[in-house]
Amino acid sequence: MAKDGIRAIEGTRDYFGVDGIRFEKAFGAAAEIFSRYGYEKITSPVFEATGLFARSIGEATDIVEKEMYTFTPGSDSITLRPEGTAGVIRALLQHSMHKQGGLVKLWYGGPMFRRERPQKGRQRQFHQVGIEAVGSGDPLLDAEVIRMGLAYYERLGIGGVRLRLNSIGCAKDECRPAYRKLLKDAIAPKLGEFCKTCQGRFEKNILRILDCKNESCKKLAADLPKSHEKLCGECDQHFTAVKEGLDAHGAQYDVDPTLVRGLDYYTRTVFEYTHSALGAQDAIGGGGRYDGLVEELGGPATQAVGFALGVERIMIAMEALGCCACETPLQVYGIGLGEDCHKAMAGMIARLRNAGISADMDYEGKSFKAQMRAANRRGALVALILGDNELEKGEITVKDMREGGGQETVPLNAGVEAVLQMLP
Ligand code: HAM
């Protein structure tokens, strides 16, 4: 603990060591995969006007009702972003990106903030990588977006991802409003049997009753009308085309009528990726189509789809599956004994780094044994060893630190080349 007892705020954490590597990998894979699909990176502020989130995520959602970190430093009310979509759409409209013609594909990554009860996989500051594709209603785009999420998990070596899929229809009277009414009529006679939270949601946000985690509510919900069976003609066709698109990609999915998502901006397609390594908070990512949001935020009627993937939950899956466990942060460790060797080693390490190799050395004047221990602790693949005898002869020892690895003594000026040959 820090001397004065100060600790990280509950629900926040530090990322270092193997976890730090996993954290970086999650962002690195996002840059690689999302740009392969034509997405450009956008970085927007971590705080925005409170009204942006209230208008987009919805006043009656858990996030806006009770989870936002809202401050009023002057006369303005600002909120730490609980998610990335609202800010991206705000930026898109502010910079008229939607007027430049064609589909706008953006990706982002960074911290998000929700005042939820912390538990495994649920933090108050967490990180997401996400994408938004704005300007098309094409169901094949939904399929491509969903497939891209799966490609992302594959890139990180995370197998066993389950894809849940549903359609919650559109705002036309005969579609979601009619379904909502149907749901109301079906729930009303049994409302007393649902939990208190569901009873509260009956008037404000009835669809959320479907995804209540309470076992008895789940049983009751199983008999309720299913949204994907009550879609209007156009939404029904759209959902069929999304499923066909996923079939064409060879993506496995489960249509799950209880999937409604916790944000109000969704229309038609909604989806979630889950992983069994996670426990209760098993959603490692989620998203959907949101054809009304751009207009809601003051832009023209514009169709859009996107997702966000939870970095901490991805890291839990990576840990459970042993991803990254054998990776080393360091390729070469330099052991220089005595002042002259120390200096010569500093030059060699600099040359290795210039050649793109991760390399480090001792700066504490430690003994040979202690430096070898440091090389092992850092997981170095190769150790460079330089003592006075070798320096006099103009030689250096290159030791393969992997199991069964040998060592060789080479001319000092051939040391870098010898290391390069030895590295995988
Ligand atoms: P979301 O489902 O609220 O969607 O969050 C996406 C993912 O962020 C979740 O599946 C989960 O992995 C992670 N996540 C959410 N809350 C926490 C938390 N408290 N601690 C750790 N991880 C968490 C959205 O945020 C939408 N903006 C996604 C989207 C983009 N839809 C369209 N475009």
Coordinates of C-alpha atoms and ligand atoms in Angstrom, one line a residue:
M1 CA 0.0 0.0 0.0
A2 CA 1.2 3.6 -0.7
K3 CA 2.8 5.2 2.4
D4 CA -0.1 7.4 3.2
G5 CA -2.6 4.6 2.6
I6 CA -3.9 5.9 -0.7
R7 CA -5.2 3.1 -2.9
A8 CA -6.9 3.1 -6.4
I9 CA -10.6 4.0 -6.3
E10 CA -12.9 1.0 -6.0
G11 CA -13.7 -0.4 -9.4
T12 CA -10.6 1.0 -11.0
R13 CA -7.3 -0.9 -11.5
D14 CA -3.7 -0.8 -12.7
Y15 CA -2.4 -2.7 -15.7
F16 CA 1.1 -4.0 -15.6
G17 CA 3.2 -7.2 -16.2
V18 CA 1.5 -9.9 -18.2
D19 CA -1.8 -8.0 -17.8
G20 CA -0.2 -4.9 -19.2
I21 CA 0.8 -6.9 -22.3
R22 CA -2.7 -8.3 -22.7
F23 CA -4.1 -4.8 -22.3
E24 CA -1.9 -3.5 -25.1
K25 CA -2.6 -6.5 -27.3
A26 CA -6.3 -5.9 -27.0
F27 CA -5.8 -2.4 -28.4
G28 CA -3.2 -3.6 -31.0
A29 CA -5.6 -6.2 -32.4
A30 CA -8.3 -3.5 -32.7
A31 CA -6.0 -1.3 -34.8
E32 CA -5.0 -4.2 -37.0
I33 CA -8.4 -5.9 -37.5
F34 CA -10.6 -2.8 -37.7
S35 CA -8.3 -1.0 -40.2
R36 CA -8.3 -4.2 -42.3
Y37 CA -12.1 -3.7 -42.6
G38 CA -11.7 0.0 -43.6
Y39 CA -12.2 1.7 -40.3
E40 CA -10.4 4.9 -39.4
K41 CA -9.4 5.7 -35.8
I42 CA -11.2 8.5 -33.9
T43 CA -10.2 9.7 -30.5
S44 CA -12.8 11.9 -28.7
P45 CA -12.9 13.4 -25.2
V46 CA -13.6 11.3 -22.1
F47 CA -16.1 13.8 -20.9
E48 CA -19.0 15.3 -22.8
A49 CA -22.1 17.4 -22.1
T50 CA -24.5 15.3 -19.9
G51 CA -27.4 15.9 -22.2
L52 CA -25.6 14.0 -25.0
F53 CA -25.8 10.8 -23.0
A54 CA -29.3 11.4 -21.7
R55 CA -30.6 11.9 -25.2
S56 CA -28.8 9.0 -26.8
I57 CA -28.6 6.2 -24.2
G58 CA -32.0 7.1 -22.9
E59 CA -33.3 8.8 -19.7
A60 CA -34.9 5.5 -18.4
T61 CA -31.8 3.3 -18.7
D62 CA -29.8 2.1 -15.7
I63 CA -26.7 3.9 -17.1
V64 CA -28.3 7.3 -17.3
E65 CA -30.5 6.9 -14.2
K66 CA -27.9 5.7 -11.8
E67 CA -24.5 5.0 -13.2
M68 CA -23.1 8.2 -14.7
Y69 CA -20.3 10.3 -13.1
T70 CA -21.7 13.7 -13.6
F71 CA -20.1 16.9 -12.4
T72 CA -21.1 20.6 -12.5
P73 CA -17.8 22.4 -12.3
G74 CA -19.3 25.7 -13.5
S75 CA -22.7 26.2 -14.8
D76 CA -22.4 23.3 -17.3
S77 CA -23.2 19.7 -16.4
I78 CA -20.6 17.3 -17.8
T79 CA -20.3 13.5 -17.6
L80 CA -17.5 11.0 -17.9
R81 CA -18.5 9.0 -20.9
P82 CA -20.2 5.7 -20.0
E83 CA -19.8 4.5 -23.6
G84 CA -18.3 5.6 -26.9
T85 CA -21.1 5.7 -29.4
A86 CA -22.7 9.0 -28.3
G87 CA -19.4 10.9 -28.5
V88 CA -18.5 9.5 -31.9
I89 CA -21.8 10.5 -33.4
R90 CA -21.5 13.9 -31.7
A91 CA -18.1 14.3 -33.4
L92 CA -19.3 13.0 -36.7
L93 CA -22.1 15.7 -36.8
Q94 CA -19.8 18.5 -35.4
H95 CA -17.2 17.9 -38.1
S96 CA -19.8 17.1 -40.9
M97 CA -18.2 13.8 -41.6
H98 CA -21.6 12.5 -42.8
K99 CA -21.6 15.2 -45.5
Q100 CA -18.4 14.0 -47.1
G101 CA -20.3 11.3 -49.1
G102 CA -20.6 7.7 -48.4
L103 CA -20.4 5.4 -45.4
V104 CA -18.3 6.7 -42.5
K105 CA -16.4 3.9 -40.7
L106 CA -14.8 4.9 -37.4
W107 CA -13.1 2.9 -34.6
Y108 CA -12.1 4.0 -31.1
G109 CA -10.7 2.7 -27.9
G110 CA -10.3 4.0 -24.4
P111 CA -11.6 4.3 -20.9
M112 CA -15.4 4.4 -20.1
F113 CA -17.0 5.1 -16.7
R114 CA -20.0 3.6 -15.1
R115 CA -20.9 3.7 -11.4
E116 CA -21.9 0.0 -11.2
R117 CA -21.3 -2.4 -8.3
P118 CA -17.8 -3.7 -8.9
Q119 CA -17.3 -7.4 -9.3
K120 CA -15.3 -9.8 -11.6
G121 CA -15.5 -8.3 -15.1
R122 CA -17.4 -5.3 -13.9
Q123 CA -15.5 -2.1 -13.1
R124 CA -16.2 1.6 -12.7
Q125 CA -13.5 2.6 -15.0
F126 CA -13.2 0.0 -17.8
H127 CA -12.0 0.1 -21.4
Q128 CA -13.7 -0.6 -24.7
V129 CA -12.6 -0.9 -28.3
G130 CA -15.4 -0.2 -30.7
I131 CA -16.6 0.7 -34.1
E132 CA -19.4 2.7 -35.7
A133 CA -20.4 2.4 -39.3
V134 CA -22.6 5.3 -40.1
G135 CA -24.6 5.8 -43.4
S136 CA -26.1 2.5 -44.5
G137 CA -28.9 0.2 -43.6
D138 CA -27.6 -2.7 -45.6
P139 CA -28.1 -5.9 -43.6
L140 CA -24.9 -7.3 -45.1
L141 CA -23.1 -4.5 -43.2
D142 CA -24.6 -5.8 -40.0
A143 CA -23.3 -9.2 -40.9
E144 CA -19.9 -7.8 -41.7
V145 CA -19.7 -5.9 -38.5
I146 CA -20.7 -8.9 -36.4
R147 CA -18.2 -11.1 -38.3
M148 CA -15.4 -8.5 -37.7
G149 CA -16.0 -8.8 -33.9
L150 CA -15.5 -12.5 -34.2
A151 CA -12.3 -11.9 -36.3
Y152 CA -11.1 -9.7 -33.5
Y153 CA -11.5 -12.4 -30.9
E154 CA -9.8 -14.9 -33.2
R155 CA -6.9 -12.6 -33.7
L156 CA -6.3 -12.6 -29.9
G157 CA -6.6 -16.4 -29.8
I158 CA -9.9 -16.3 -27.9
G159 CA -11.9 -19.4 -29.0
G160 CA -15.3 -20.4 -27.7
V161 CA -17.1 -17.0 -28.2
R162 CA -20.8 -17.4 -28.4
L163 CA -22.9 -15.0 -30.5
R164 CA -26.4 -14.1 -29.4
L165 CA -28.6 -12.3 -32.0
N166 CA -32.0 -10.7 -32.0
S167 CA -34.0 -8.0 -33.8
I168 CA -36.0 -5.5 -31.7
G169 CA -37.7 -3.9 -34.7
C170 CA -38.2 -0.2 -35.5
A171 CA -40.2 2.7 -34.3
K172 CA -43.1 2.3 -36.8
D173 CA -46.4 1.8 -35.0
E174 CA -46.9 -1.7 -36.3
C175 CA -43.5 -2.8 -35.2
R176 CA -41.8 -2.2 -31.8
P177 CA -44.7 0.0 -30.3
A178 CA -47.2 -2.8 -31.2
Y179 CA -44.8 -5.4 -29.7
R180 CA -44.4 -3.4 -26.6
K181 CA -48.2 -3.2 -26.2
L182 CA -48.4 -7.0 -26.7
L183 CA -45.7 -7.5 -24.0
K184 CA -47.6 -5.1 -21.6
D185 CA -50.8 -7.0 -22.1
A186 CA -49.0 -10.3 -21.5
I187 CA -47.1 -9.1 -18.4
A188 CA -49.8 -7.0 -16.7
P189 CA -51.9 -9.9 -15.2
K190 CA -48.7 -11.5 -13.7
L191 CA -46.7 -8.3 -12.8
G192 CA -46.8 -9.1 -9.1
E193 CA -44.8 -12.3 -9.8
F194 CA -41.9 -10.4 -11.3
C195 CA -39.1 -8.9 -9.2
K196 CA -39.2 -5.3 -7.9
T197 CA -36.8 -4.1 -10.7
C198 CA -39.0 -5.5 -13.4
Q199 CA -42.0 -4.0 -11.8
G200 CA -40.3 -0.7 -12.0
R201 CA -39.4 -1.3 -15.6
F202 CA -43.0 -2.1 -16.6
E203 CA -43.9 1.5 -17.3
K204 CA -40.5 2.9 -18.1
N205 CA -38.6 0.4 -20.1
I206 CA -40.7 -2.8 -20.6
L207 CA -38.3 -4.6 -23.0
R208 CA -35.6 -4.8 -20.2
I209 CA -37.9 -7.1 -18.3
L210 CA -37.0 -9.7 -20.9
D211 CA -33.3 -9.8 -20.0
C212 CA -33.7 -9.8 -16.2
K213 CA -31.1 -12.1 -14.6
N214 CA -33.5 -13.1 -11.8
E215 CA -34.2 -16.9 -12.2
S216 CA -38.0 -16.6 -11.6
C217 CA -38.3 -13.6 -13.9
K218 CA -36.4 -15.6 -16.6
K219 CA -38.9 -18.4 -16.3
L220 CA -41.8 -16.0 -16.7
A221 CA -40.1 -14.3 -19.6
A222 CA -39.8 -17.6 -21.5
D223 CA -43.5 -17.6 -22.2
L224 CA -43.8 -14.0 -23.3
P225 CA -44.2 -13.0 -27.0
K226 CA -40.8 -12.8 -28.9
S227 CA -39.8 -9.6 -30.6
H228 CA -38.3 -11.3 -33.7
E229 CA -41.7 -13.0 -34.3
K230 CA -43.6 -9.7 -34.2
L231 CA -41.5 -7.5 -36.6
C232 CA -43.0 -5.4 -39.3
G233 CA -42.5 -6.7 -42.9
E234 CA -39.3 -4.6 -43.6
C235 CA -37.7 -5.4 -40.2
D236 CA -38.5 -9.1 -40.7
Q237 CA -36.8 -9.0 -44.2
H238 CA -33.8 -7.1 -42.7
F239 CA -33.4 -9.7 -39.9
T240 CA -33.6 -12.6 -42.4
A241 CA -30.9 -10.9 -44.6
V242 CA -28.6 -10.4 -41.6
K243 CA -28.9 -14.1 -40.7
E244 CA -28.2 -15.1 -44.3
G245 CA -25.2 -12.8 -44.3
L246 CA -23.9 -14.4 -41.2
D247 CA -24.5 -17.9 -42.7
A248 CA -22.5 -16.8 -45.7
H249 CA -19.6 -15.8 -43.4
G250 CA -19.9 -19.2 -41.8
A251 CA -20.6 -17.5 -38.4
Q252 CA -22.5 -19.5 -35.8
Y253 CA -25.2 -17.6 -33.8
D254 CA -28.1 -18.2 -31.5
V255 CA -31.3 -16.2 -32.0
D256 CA -32.1 -15.1 -28.4
P257 CA -35.5 -13.4 -27.9
T258 CA -34.4 -12.2 -24.5
L259 CA -31.6 -10.1 -25.9
V260 CA -32.7 -6.5 -25.8
R261 CA -29.6 -4.6 -24.7
G262 CA -29.4 -1.8 -22.0
L263 CA -29.2 1.3 -24.2
D264 CA -32.3 2.9 -25.8
Y265 CA -30.9 3.8 -29.2
Y266 CA -31.0 0.4 -30.8
T267 CA -33.3 -0.5 -33.7
R268 CA -33.5 -3.8 -35.6
T269 CA -30.4 -5.9 -35.1
V270 CA -28.9 -6.4 -31.6
F271 CA -26.1 -8.8 -30.7
E272 CA -23.8 -9.8 -27.9
Y273 CA -20.7 -11.9 -27.7
T274 CA -20.4 -14.0 -24.6
H275 CA -17.7 -16.2 -23.2
S276 CA -18.0 -19.0 -20.6
A277 CA -14.7 -18.0 -18.9
L278 CA -16.4 -14.9 -17.5
G279 CA -19.0 -16.0 -15.0
A280 CA -22.0 -13.7 -14.3
Q281 CA -20.7 -10.8 -16.4
D282 CA -20.3 -13.0 -19.5
A283 CA -20.8 -10.4 -22.3
I284 CA -17.4 -9.6 -23.8
G285 CA -18.9 -7.3 -26.3
G286 CA -22.1 -6.1 -27.8
G287 CA -23.7 -3.8 -30.2
G288 CA -26.4 -3.3 -32.8
R289 CA -28.1 -1.1 -35.3
Y290 CA -29.2 2.4 -34.3
D291 CA -31.0 4.0 -37.2
G292 CA -32.5 6.8 -35.2
L293 CA -29.6 8.1 -33.2
V294 CA -28.0 10.5 -35.7
E295 CA -31.3 12.3 -36.2
E296 CA -32.0 12.3 -32.4
L297 CA -28.7 14.2 -32.0
G298 CA -29.7 16.8 -34.6
G299 CA -28.4 15.3 -37.8
P300 CA -30.3 14.0 -40.9
A301 CA -32.0 10.6 -40.8
T302 CA -29.0 8.2 -41.1
Q303 CA -28.8 4.5 -40.6
A304 CA -25.9 3.1 -38.5
V305 CA -24.6 0.0 -36.8
G306 CA -21.7 -0.6 -34.4
F307 CA -20.3 -2.5 -31.4
A308 CA -18.1 -2.1 -28.4
L309 CA -15.9 -4.9 -26.9
G310 CA -14.9 -4.8 -23.2
V311 CA -11.2 -4.9 -22.8
E312 CA -11.1 -6.2 -19.2
R313 CA -13.5 -9.0 -20.1
I314 CA -11.3 -9.9 -23.1
M315 CA -8.3 -10.0 -20.7
I316 CA -10.1 -12.4 -18.4
A317 CA -10.8 -14.7 -21.4
M318 CA -7.2 -14.4 -22.5
E319 CA -6.0 -15.3 -19.0
A320 CA -8.4 -18.3 -18.8
L321 CA -7.2 -19.6 -22.2
G322 CA -3.6 -19.0 -21.4
C323 CA -3.2 -16.4 -24.2
C324 CA 0.0 -14.3 -23.7
A325 CA 1.2 -16.4 -20.8
C326 CA 4.3 -17.5 -22.6
E327 CA 5.1 -14.2 -24.2
T328 CA 8.1 -12.3 -23.1
P329 CA 8.3 -8.6 -22.8
L330 CA 12.1 -8.7 -23.4
Q331 CA 14.2 -10.4 -26.1
V332 CA 17.7 -9.7 -25.0
Y333 CA 19.3 -9.0 -21.6
G334 CA 22.9 -7.6 -21.6
I335 CA 25.3 -8.6 -18.8
G336 CA 28.4 -6.4 -18.7
L337 CA 30.9 -7.0 -15.9
G338 CA 33.1 -4.1 -14.8
E339 CA 33.1 -0.5 -16.0
D340 CA 34.5 -1.0 -19.5
C341 CA 32.2 -3.9 -20.3
H342 CA 29.3 -1.9 -18.9
K343 CA 30.0 0.9 -21.4
A344 CA 30.5 -1.5 -24.3
M345 CA 27.3 -3.3 -23.4
A346 CA 25.4 0.0 -23.4
G347 CA 26.5 0.5 -27.1
M348 CA 25.5 -3.1 -28.0
I349 CA 22.0 -2.7 -26.4
A350 CA 21.5 0.6 -28.2
R351 CA 22.4 -1.1 -31.6
L352 CA 19.9 -3.9 -30.8
R353 CA 17.2 -1.5 -30.0
N354 CA 17.9 0.4 -33.3
A355 CA 17.5 -3.0 -35.0
G356 CA 14.0 -3.3 -33.5
I357 CA 14.9 -5.8 -30.8
S358 CA 13.6 -5.3 -27.2
A359 CA 16.7 -5.2 -25.0
D360 CA 17.7 -4.1 -21.6
M361 CA 20.7 -4.4 -19.2
D362 CA 21.8 -3.9 -15.6
Y363 CA 22.4 -0.4 -14.3
E364 CA 23.0 -1.3 -10.7
G365 CA 26.5 -2.9 -10.8
K366 CA 25.2 -6.3 -9.8
S367 CA 27.2 -9.5 -9.7
F368 CA 27.2 -11.9 -12.7
K369 CA 24.9 -14.3 -10.8
A370 CA 22.4 -11.5 -9.9
Q371 CA 22.5 -10.2 -13.6
M372 CA 21.7 -13.8 -14.8
R373 CA 18.8 -14.0 -12.4
A374 CA 17.5 -10.6 -13.7
A375 CA 17.8 -12.0 -17.3
N376 CA 15.7 -15.0 -16.3
R377 CA 13.2 -12.9 -14.3
R378 CA 12.7 -10.7 -17.3
G379 CA 12.1 -13.7 -19.5
A380 CA 14.9 -12.8 -21.9
L381 CA 15.3 -15.2 -24.8
V382 CA 19.0 -14.3 -25.3
A383 CA 21.7 -13.1 -22.8
L384 CA 24.7 -11.2 -24.1
I385 CA 27.6 -11.7 -21.7
L386 CA 30.7 -9.5 -21.7
G387 CA 33.5 -9.8 -19.1
D388 CA 37.0 -8.2 -19.1
N389 CA 38.7 -11.3 -20.6
E390 CA 36.3 -11.3 -23.5
L391 CA 36.6 -7.6 -24.0
E392 CA 40.4 -7.9 -24.2
K393 CA 40.1 -10.6 -26.8
G394 CA 37.4 -8.6 -28.7
E395 CA 34.8 -11.3 -28.2
I396 CA 31.4 -11.6 -26.6
T397 CA 29.3 -14.6 -25.5
V398 CA 25.7 -15.0 -26.8
K399 CA 23.7 -17.4 -24.7
D400 CA 20.3 -18.9 -25.8
M401 CA 18.2 -18.8 -22.6
R402 CA 15.5 -21.1 -23.8
E403 CA 15.4 -24.7 -22.6
G404 CA 18.2 -26.7 -24.1
G405 CA 19.7 -23.6 -25.7
G406 CA 23.5 -23.4 -26.1
Q407 CA 25.9 -20.5 -26.1
E408 CA 28.6 -19.3 -28.5
T409 CA 31.5 -16.8 -28.4
V410 CA 31.7 -14.5 -31.4
P411 CA 33.7 -11.5 -32.4
L412 CA 32.4 -8.4 -30.5
N413 CA 31.4 -6.6 -33.7
A414 CA 29.4 -9.7 -34.8
G415 CA 27.4 -9.8 -31.5
V416 CA 24.3 -8.1 -32.9
E417 CA 24.2 -10.3 -36.0
A418 CA 24.6 -13.4 -33.8
V419 CA 21.7 -12.3 -31.6
L420 CA 19.5 -11.7 -34.6
Q421 CA 20.3 -15.2 -35.9
M422 CA 19.3 -16.7 -32.6
L423 CA 16.0 -15.0 -32.2
P424 CA 12.9 -16.6 -33.6
Ligands
HAM1 P1 -22.4 -2.1 -23.9 O1 -23.1 -3.5 -24.0 O2 -23.0 -1.3 -22.8 O3 -22.5 -1.4 -25.3 O4 -20.9 -2.3 -23.6 C1 -20.1 -3.1 -24.5 C2 -19.2 -4.0 -23.7 O5 -18.4 -3.2 -22.7 C3 -19.9 -5.0 -22.8 O6 -20.2 -6.1 -23.6 C4 -18.8 -5.4 -21.8 O7 -17.9 -6.3 -22.4 C5 -18.1 -4.0 -21.6 N1 -18.6 -3.4 -20.4 C6 -19.7 -2.7 -20.2 N2 -19.8 -2.3 -18.9 C7 -18.7 -2.7 -18.3 C8 -18.2 -2.6 -16.9 N3 -18.8 -1.9 -16.0 N4 -17.0 -3.2 -16.6 C9 -16.3 -3.9 -17.6 N5 -16.7 -4.0 -18.9 C10 -17.9 -3.4 -19.2 C11 -22.1 -0.2 -25.5 O8 -21.3 0.4 -24.8 C12 -22.4 0.4 -26.9 N6 -21.9 1.7 -27.0 C13 -22.0 -0.6 -28.0 C14 -22.3 -0.1 -29.3 C15 -21.5 0.6 -30.2 N7 -23.4 -0.2 -29.9 C16 -23.4 0.4 -31.1 N8 -22.2 0.9 -31.3

